[in-house]
Amino acid sequence: MRITKYTHACVRLEHEGRVLVIDPGIWSEPAALTGADAVLVTHEHADHIDVLRLAGLGVPVHAPAEAHIPGLEVIEVSSGTEFTAGGFRVRATGGRHAPVHGGRPDCANLGYLVDEAVYHPGDSLHVPGQPIETLLVPVQGSWLKTAEAIDFVRAIGPRRAFAIHDAQLNDRGLRSVNGWLAEATHSGYRHLRPGESL
């Protein structure tokens, strides 16, 4: 499976001519959606979903059943649901956005395990309770500390981990966070720049 990282939390998965895009938000490049067969949205925040772009795309968009996403028709998904999206096997897990400072209300947030290999948690640190080959790990957010990201990677113990949720970090901040995660997790951690694939 080819994985391409786009700005912030957007990731494009390609396998045997099929394309699945996760969390194409308002900061991600439009090219992420070129040829997409389906889209997964972890939650309703604009940095994870660009409603106008998706409304004109004409492909199935899967999102949490409890999400409030006006202006876009979605296929509602609940935690524990297994389904096929764009030819990929997907299992939804988790359920809520990580707590944000000051008791701000959270929202529905689902993580997605794709083809039993790649896990995108959205804005949560939900541990799915099964072996994970490739973890997409949030590295910065108003709801996240670096220590929590490190503990999350350690709790899952993936074969490899790649940074997501990083658009608000400048180069100095990215170097610091990447250094800590690479040194402290021993998980094959690597930061992919937007547009970089593996």
PDB file of C-alpha atoms in Angstrom:
ATOM      1  CA  MET A   1       0.000   0.000   0.000  1.00  0.00           C
ATOM      2  CA  ARG A   2       1.296   3.462  -0.918  1.00  0.00           C
ATOM      3  CA  ILE A   3       0.792   6.139   1.739  1.00  0.00           C
ATOM      4  CA  THR A   4       1.099   9.824   0.839  1.00  0.00           C
ATOM      5  CA  LYS A   5       1.028  12.491   3.528  1.00  0.00           C
ATOM      6  CA  TYR A   6      -0.619  15.825   2.764  1.00  0.00           C
ATOM      7  CA  THR A   7      -0.734  18.952   4.901  1.00  0.00           C
ATOM      8  CA  HIS A   8      -1.880  18.448   8.487  1.00  0.00           C
ATOM      9  CA  ALA A   9      -3.939  15.285   9.041  1.00  0.00           C
ATOM     10  CA  CYS A  10      -4.714  14.367   5.421  1.00  0.00           C
ATOM     11  CA  VAL A  11      -3.422  11.011   4.189  1.00  0.00           C
ATOM     12  CA  ARG A  12      -3.957   9.299   0.832  1.00  0.00           C
ATOM     13  CA  LEU A  13      -3.833   5.491   0.623  1.00  0.00           C
ATOM     14  CA  GLU A  14      -3.414   3.768  -2.752  1.00  0.00           C
ATOM     15  CA  HIS A  15      -3.471   0.055  -3.502  1.00  0.00           C
ATOM     16  CA  GLU A  16      -4.037  -1.779  -6.789  1.00  0.00           C
ATOM     17  CA  GLY A  17      -5.568   1.271  -8.453  1.00  0.00           C
ATOM     18  CA  ARG A  18      -7.881   2.120  -5.552  1.00  0.00           C
ATOM     19  CA  VAL A  19      -7.635   5.431  -3.656  1.00  0.00           C
ATOM     20  CA  LEU A  20      -8.877   6.204  -0.140  1.00  0.00           C
ATOM     21  CA  VAL A  21      -8.347   9.645   1.422  1.00  0.00           C
ATOM     22  CA  ILE A  22      -8.584  10.319   5.157  1.00  0.00           C
ATOM     23  CA  ASP A  23      -9.272  13.763   6.656  1.00  0.00           C
ATOM     24  CA  PRO A  24      -8.903  16.145   3.698  1.00  0.00           C
ATOM     25  CA  GLY A  25      -9.294  19.382   5.652  1.00  0.00           C
ATOM     26  CA  ILE A  26      -9.216  23.021   4.600  1.00  0.00           C
ATOM     27  CA  TRP A  27      -5.401  23.102   4.899  1.00  0.00           C
ATOM     28  CA  SER A  28      -4.747  20.038   2.747  1.00  0.00           C
ATOM     29  CA  GLU A  29      -3.898  20.209  -0.939  1.00  0.00           C
ATOM     30  CA  PRO A  30      -6.711  19.586  -3.471  1.00  0.00           C
ATOM     31  CA  ALA A  31      -4.427  17.052  -5.216  1.00  0.00           C
ATOM     32  CA  ALA A  32      -4.965  14.670  -2.300  1.00  0.00           C
ATOM     33  CA  LEU A  33      -8.460  13.995  -3.640  1.00  0.00           C
ATOM     34  CA  THR A  34      -7.555  13.444  -7.322  1.00  0.00           C
ATOM     35  CA  GLY A  35      -9.033  10.105  -8.365  1.00  0.00           C
ATOM     36  CA  ALA A  36     -10.343   9.320  -4.874  1.00  0.00           C
ATOM     37  CA  ASP A  37     -12.777   6.407  -4.670  1.00  0.00           C
ATOM     38  CA  ALA A  38     -13.921   7.231  -1.125  1.00  0.00           C
ATOM     39  CA  VAL A  39     -13.165   9.523   1.811  1.00  0.00           C
ATOM     40  CA  LEU A  40     -13.038   8.886   5.550  1.00  0.00           C
ATOM     41  CA  VAL A  41     -13.573  11.802   7.938  1.00  0.00           C
ATOM     42  CA  THR A  42     -12.616  11.319  11.590  1.00  0.00           C
ATOM     43  CA  HIS A  43     -14.577  14.321  12.912  1.00  0.00           C
ATOM     44  CA  GLU A  44     -16.259  17.593  12.038  1.00  0.00           C
ATOM     45  CA  HIS A  45     -13.454  20.142  12.600  1.00  0.00           C
ATOM     46  CA  ALA A  46     -12.435  22.122   9.511  1.00  0.00           C
ATOM     47  CA  ASP A  47      -8.778  21.086   9.750  1.00  0.00           C
ATOM     48  CA  HIS A  48     -10.044  17.536   9.020  1.00  0.00           C
ATOM     49  CA  ILE A  49     -12.893  18.183   6.577  1.00  0.00           C
ATOM     50  CA  ASP A  50     -13.331  20.661   3.749  1.00  0.00           C
ATOM     51  CA  VAL A  51     -17.091  20.477   3.261  1.00  0.00           C
ATOM     52  CA  LEU A  52     -17.239  22.557   0.063  1.00  0.00           C
ATOM     53  CA  ARG A  53     -14.512  20.565  -1.665  1.00  0.00           C
ATOM     54  CA  LEU A  54     -16.079  17.231  -0.660  1.00  0.00           C
ATOM     55  CA  ALA A  55     -19.608  18.303  -1.622  1.00  0.00           C
ATOM     56  CA  GLY A  56     -18.449  18.740  -5.216  1.00  0.00           C
ATOM     57  CA  LEU A  57     -16.345  15.594  -5.349  1.00  0.00           C
ATOM     58  CA  GLY A  58     -19.132  13.069  -5.883  1.00  0.00           C
ATOM     59  CA  VAL A  59     -17.590  10.128  -3.980  1.00  0.00           C
ATOM     60  CA  PRO A  60     -18.802   8.403  -0.807  1.00  0.00           C
ATOM     61  CA  VAL A  61     -17.781  10.237   2.373  1.00  0.00           C
ATOM     62  CA  HIS A  62     -17.861   8.249   5.615  1.00  0.00           C
ATOM     63  CA  ALA A  63     -18.090  10.192   8.887  1.00  0.00           C
ATOM     64  CA  PRO A  64     -19.131   9.640  12.526  1.00  0.00           C
ATOM     65  CA  ALA A  65     -22.894   9.241  12.891  1.00  0.00           C
ATOM     66  CA  GLU A  66     -22.923  11.910  15.630  1.00  0.00           C
ATOM     67  CA  ALA A  67     -20.922  14.468  13.611  1.00  0.00           C
ATOM     68  CA  HIS A  68     -22.578  17.760  12.704  1.00  0.00           C
ATOM     69  CA  ILE A  69     -21.582  18.367   9.054  1.00  0.00           C
ATOM     70  CA  PRO A  70     -24.176  20.597   7.343  1.00  0.00           C
ATOM     71  CA  GLY A  71     -23.988  20.860   3.566  1.00  0.00           C
ATOM     72  CA  LEU A  72     -22.543  17.408   2.966  1.00  0.00           C
ATOM     73  CA  GLU A  73     -24.224  14.047   2.540  1.00  0.00           C
ATOM     74  CA  VAL A  74     -22.267  11.412   4.451  1.00  0.00           C
ATOM     75  CA  ILE A  75     -22.481   7.720   5.184  1.00  0.00           C
ATOM     76  CA  GLU A  76     -22.850   7.551   8.950  1.00  0.00           C
ATOM     77  CA  VAL A  77     -20.446   5.289  10.814  1.00  0.00           C
ATOM     78  CA  SER A  78     -20.345   4.192  14.469  1.00  0.00           C
ATOM     79  CA  SER A  79     -17.522   2.807  16.583  1.00  0.00           C
ATOM     80  CA  GLY A  80     -17.050  -0.911  15.979  1.00  0.00           C
ATOM     81  CA  THR A  81     -18.577  -0.753  12.499  1.00  0.00           C
ATOM     82  CA  GLU A  82     -16.733  -2.643   9.762  1.00  0.00           C
ATOM     83  CA  PHE A  83     -17.303  -1.562   6.166  1.00  0.00           C
ATOM     84  CA  THR A  84     -15.703  -1.216   2.755  1.00  0.00           C
ATOM     85  CA  ALA A  85     -14.722   2.222   1.450  1.00  0.00           C
ATOM     86  CA  GLY A  86     -13.290   2.494  -2.041  1.00  0.00           C
ATOM     87  CA  GLY A  87     -12.368  -1.197  -1.968  1.00  0.00           C
ATOM     88  CA  PHE A  88     -10.469  -0.929   1.352  1.00  0.00           C
ATOM     89  CA  ARG A  89     -11.601  -2.808   4.466  1.00  0.00           C
ATOM     90  CA  VAL A  90     -12.188  -0.342   7.304  1.00  0.00           C
ATOM     91  CA  ARG A  91     -13.030  -0.689  10.997  1.00  0.00           C
ATOM     92  CA  ALA A  92     -14.103   2.373  12.973  1.00  0.00           C
ATOM     93  CA  THR A  93     -12.863   2.624  16.547  1.00  0.00           C
ATOM     94  CA  GLY A  94     -12.877   5.072  19.443  1.00  0.00           C
ATOM     95  CA  GLY A  95     -15.702   7.539  19.673  1.00  0.00           C
ATOM     96  CA  ARG A  96     -14.793  10.966  21.119  1.00  0.00           C
ATOM     97  CA  HIS A  97     -12.369  13.786  20.373  1.00  0.00           C
ATOM     98  CA  ALA A  98      -9.575  14.144  22.935  1.00  0.00           C
ATOM     99  CA  PRO A  99     -10.418  16.633  25.715  1.00  0.00           C
ATOM    100  CA  VAL A 100      -9.527  20.247  24.934  1.00  0.00           C
ATOM    101  CA  HIS A 101      -8.431  22.769  27.559  1.00  0.00           C
ATOM    102  CA  GLY A 102     -10.966  24.509  29.748  1.00  0.00           C
ATOM    103  CA  GLY A 103     -13.780  22.001  29.448  1.00  0.00           C
ATOM    104  CA  ARG A 104     -14.562  22.992  25.899  1.00  0.00           C
ATOM    105  CA  PRO A 105     -17.108  20.572  24.458  1.00  0.00           C
ATOM    106  CA  ASP A 106     -15.729  17.669  22.484  1.00  0.00           C
ATOM    107  CA  CYS A 107     -17.288  16.029  19.443  1.00  0.00           C
ATOM    108  CA  ALA A 108     -17.619  12.601  17.910  1.00  0.00           C
ATOM    109  CA  ASN A 109     -14.267  11.319  16.616  1.00  0.00           C
ATOM    110  CA  LEU A 110     -13.625   7.948  15.039  1.00  0.00           C
ATOM    111  CA  GLY A 111     -10.271   6.384  14.337  1.00  0.00           C
ATOM    112  CA  TYR A 112     -10.044   4.180  11.252  1.00  0.00           C
ATOM    113  CA  LEU A 113      -8.090   0.951  10.898  1.00  0.00           C
ATOM    114  CA  VAL A 114      -7.613   0.335   7.165  1.00  0.00           C
ATOM    115  CA  ASP A 115      -6.937  -3.175   5.826  1.00  0.00           C
ATOM    116  CA  GLU A 116      -5.859  -4.248   9.334  1.00  0.00           C
ATOM    117  CA  ALA A 117      -2.611  -2.346   8.709  1.00  0.00           C
ATOM    118  CA  VAL A 118      -2.891   1.465   8.857  1.00  0.00           C
ATOM    119  CA  TYR A 119      -4.453   3.302  11.815  1.00  0.00           C
ATOM    120  CA  HIS A 120      -5.537   6.977  11.660  1.00  0.00           C
ATOM    121  CA  PRO A 121      -6.904   8.078  15.062  1.00  0.00           C
ATOM    122  CA  GLY A 122      -8.092  11.568  14.101  1.00  0.00           C
ATOM    123  CA  ASP A 123      -7.945  13.858  17.137  1.00  0.00           C
ATOM    124  CA  SER A 124      -7.813  11.145  19.764  1.00  0.00           C
ATOM    125  CA  LEU A 125      -5.322   8.865  21.404  1.00  0.00           C
ATOM    126  CA  HIS A 126      -7.598   5.832  21.372  1.00  0.00           C
ATOM    127  CA  VAL A 127      -5.638   2.569  21.495  1.00  0.00           C
ATOM    128  CA  PRO A 128      -7.523   0.028  19.339  1.00  0.00           C
ATOM    129  CA  GLY A 129      -6.334  -3.025  21.291  1.00  0.00           C
ATOM    130  CA  GLN A 130      -4.804  -4.966  18.424  1.00  0.00           C
ATOM    131  CA  PRO A 131      -1.451  -5.028  16.631  1.00  0.00           C
ATOM    132  CA  ILE A 132      -0.929  -2.041  14.319  1.00  0.00           C
ATOM    133  CA  GLU A 133       1.607  -2.112  11.490  1.00  0.00           C
ATOM    134  CA  THR A 134       1.503   1.597  10.560  1.00  0.00           C
ATOM    135  CA  LEU A 135       0.373   4.262  13.015  1.00  0.00           C
ATOM    136  CA  LEU A 136      -0.424   7.796  11.904  1.00  0.00           C
ATOM    137  CA  VAL A 137       0.362   9.704  15.095  1.00  0.00           C
ATOM    138  CA  PRO A 138      -0.892  13.208  15.901  1.00  0.00           C
ATOM    139  CA  VAL A 139       2.115  15.276  16.994  1.00  0.00           C
ATOM    140  CA  GLN A 140       0.628  18.691  17.839  1.00  0.00           C
ATOM    141  CA  GLY A 141      -2.701  20.170  18.815  1.00  0.00           C
ATOM    142  CA  SER A 142      -4.433  22.297  21.424  1.00  0.00           C
ATOM    143  CA  TRP A 143      -5.497  19.003  22.973  1.00  0.00           C
ATOM    144  CA  LEU A 144      -2.089  17.266  22.932  1.00  0.00           C
ATOM    145  CA  LYS A 145       1.292  17.227  24.688  1.00  0.00           C
ATOM    146  CA  THR A 146       4.407  15.636  23.169  1.00  0.00           C
ATOM    147  CA  ALA A 147       4.607  13.278  26.166  1.00  0.00           C
ATOM    148  CA  GLU A 148       1.097  12.032  25.362  1.00  0.00           C
ATOM    149  CA  ALA A 149       2.044  11.410  21.708  1.00  0.00           C
ATOM    150  CA  ILE A 150       5.078   9.413  22.863  1.00  0.00           C
ATOM    151  CA  ASP A 151       2.974   7.380  25.311  1.00  0.00           C
ATOM    152  CA  PHE A 152       0.405   6.755  22.544  1.00  0.00           C
ATOM    153  CA  VAL A 153       3.040   5.327  20.186  1.00  0.00           C
ATOM    154  CA  ARG A 154       4.500   3.215  22.993  1.00  0.00           C
ATOM    155  CA  ALA A 155       1.043   1.897  23.975  1.00  0.00           C
ATOM    156  CA  ILE A 156       0.351   0.756  20.410  1.00  0.00           C
ATOM    157  CA  GLY A 157       3.863  -0.441  19.572  1.00  0.00           C
ATOM    158  CA  PRO A 158       3.540  -0.156  15.783  1.00  0.00           C
ATOM    159  CA  ARG A 159       6.156  -1.406  13.351  1.00  0.00           C
ATOM    160  CA  ARG A 160       6.372   2.146  12.026  1.00  0.00           C
ATOM    161  CA  ALA A 161       4.799   5.497  12.873  1.00  0.00           C
ATOM    162  CA  PHE A 162       4.395   8.671  10.832  1.00  0.00           C
ATOM    163  CA  ALA A 163       3.471  12.175  11.971  1.00  0.00           C
ATOM    164  CA  ILE A 164       0.109  13.743  11.222  1.00  0.00           C
ATOM    165  CA  HIS A 165      -1.640  16.786  12.731  1.00  0.00           C
ATOM    166  CA  ASP A 166       1.471  18.924  12.348  1.00  0.00           C
ATOM    167  CA  ALA A 167       0.482  21.998  10.280  1.00  0.00           C
ATOM    168  CA  GLN A 168       0.682  24.418  13.199  1.00  0.00           C
ATOM    169  CA  LEU A 169       4.341  23.611  13.939  1.00  0.00           C
ATOM    170  CA  ASN A 170       7.155  25.639  12.417  1.00  0.00           C
ATOM    171  CA  ASP A 171      10.391  23.918  11.330  1.00  0.00           C
ATOM    172  CA  ARG A 172      12.024  24.370  14.746  1.00  0.00           C
ATOM    173  CA  GLY A 173       9.018  22.841  16.503  1.00  0.00           C
ATOM    174  CA  LEU A 174       8.890  19.968  14.021  1.00  0.00           C
ATOM    175  CA  ARG A 175      12.560  19.164  14.586  1.00  0.00           C
ATOM    176  CA  SER A 176      11.983  19.062  18.338  1.00  0.00           C
ATOM    177  CA  VAL A 177       8.841  16.913  18.221  1.00  0.00           C
ATOM    178  CA  ASN A 178      10.328  14.571  15.602  1.00  0.00           C
ATOM    179  CA  GLY A 179      13.501  14.170  17.636  1.00  0.00           C
ATOM    180  CA  TRP A 180      11.594  13.265  20.778  1.00  0.00           C
ATOM    181  CA  LEU A 181       9.316  10.770  19.013  1.00  0.00           C
ATOM    182  CA  ALA A 182      12.152   9.074  17.128  1.00  0.00           C
ATOM    183  CA  GLU A 183      14.321   8.777  20.236  1.00  0.00           C
ATOM    184  CA  ALA A 184      11.658   7.849  22.768  1.00  0.00           C
ATOM    185  CA  THR A 185       9.443   5.385  20.892  1.00  0.00           C
ATOM    186  CA  HIS A 186      11.805   3.056  18.973  1.00  0.00           C
ATOM    187  CA  SER A 187       8.943   2.481  16.514  1.00  0.00           C
ATOM    188  CA  GLY A 188      10.446   3.292  13.156  1.00  0.00           C
ATOM    189  CA  TYR A 189       9.021   6.801  13.546  1.00  0.00           C
ATOM    190  CA  ARG A 190       9.441   9.168  10.605  1.00  0.00           C
ATOM    191  CA  HIS A 191       8.053  12.545   9.601  1.00  0.00           C
ATOM    192  CA  LEU A 192       6.763  12.798   6.023  1.00  0.00           C
ATOM    193  CA  ARG A 193       6.585  16.238   4.420  1.00  0.00           C
ATOM    194  CA  PRO A 194       3.371  17.096   2.515  1.00  0.00           C
ATOM    195  CA  GLY A 195       3.375  15.194  -0.783  1.00  0.00           C
ATOM    196  CA  GLU A 196       5.963  12.641   0.372  1.00  0.00           C
ATOM    197  CA  SER A 197       5.050   8.958  -0.044  1.00  0.00           C
ATOM    198  CA  LEU A 198       6.375   5.638   1.097  1.00  0.00           C
TER     199      LEU A 198
END
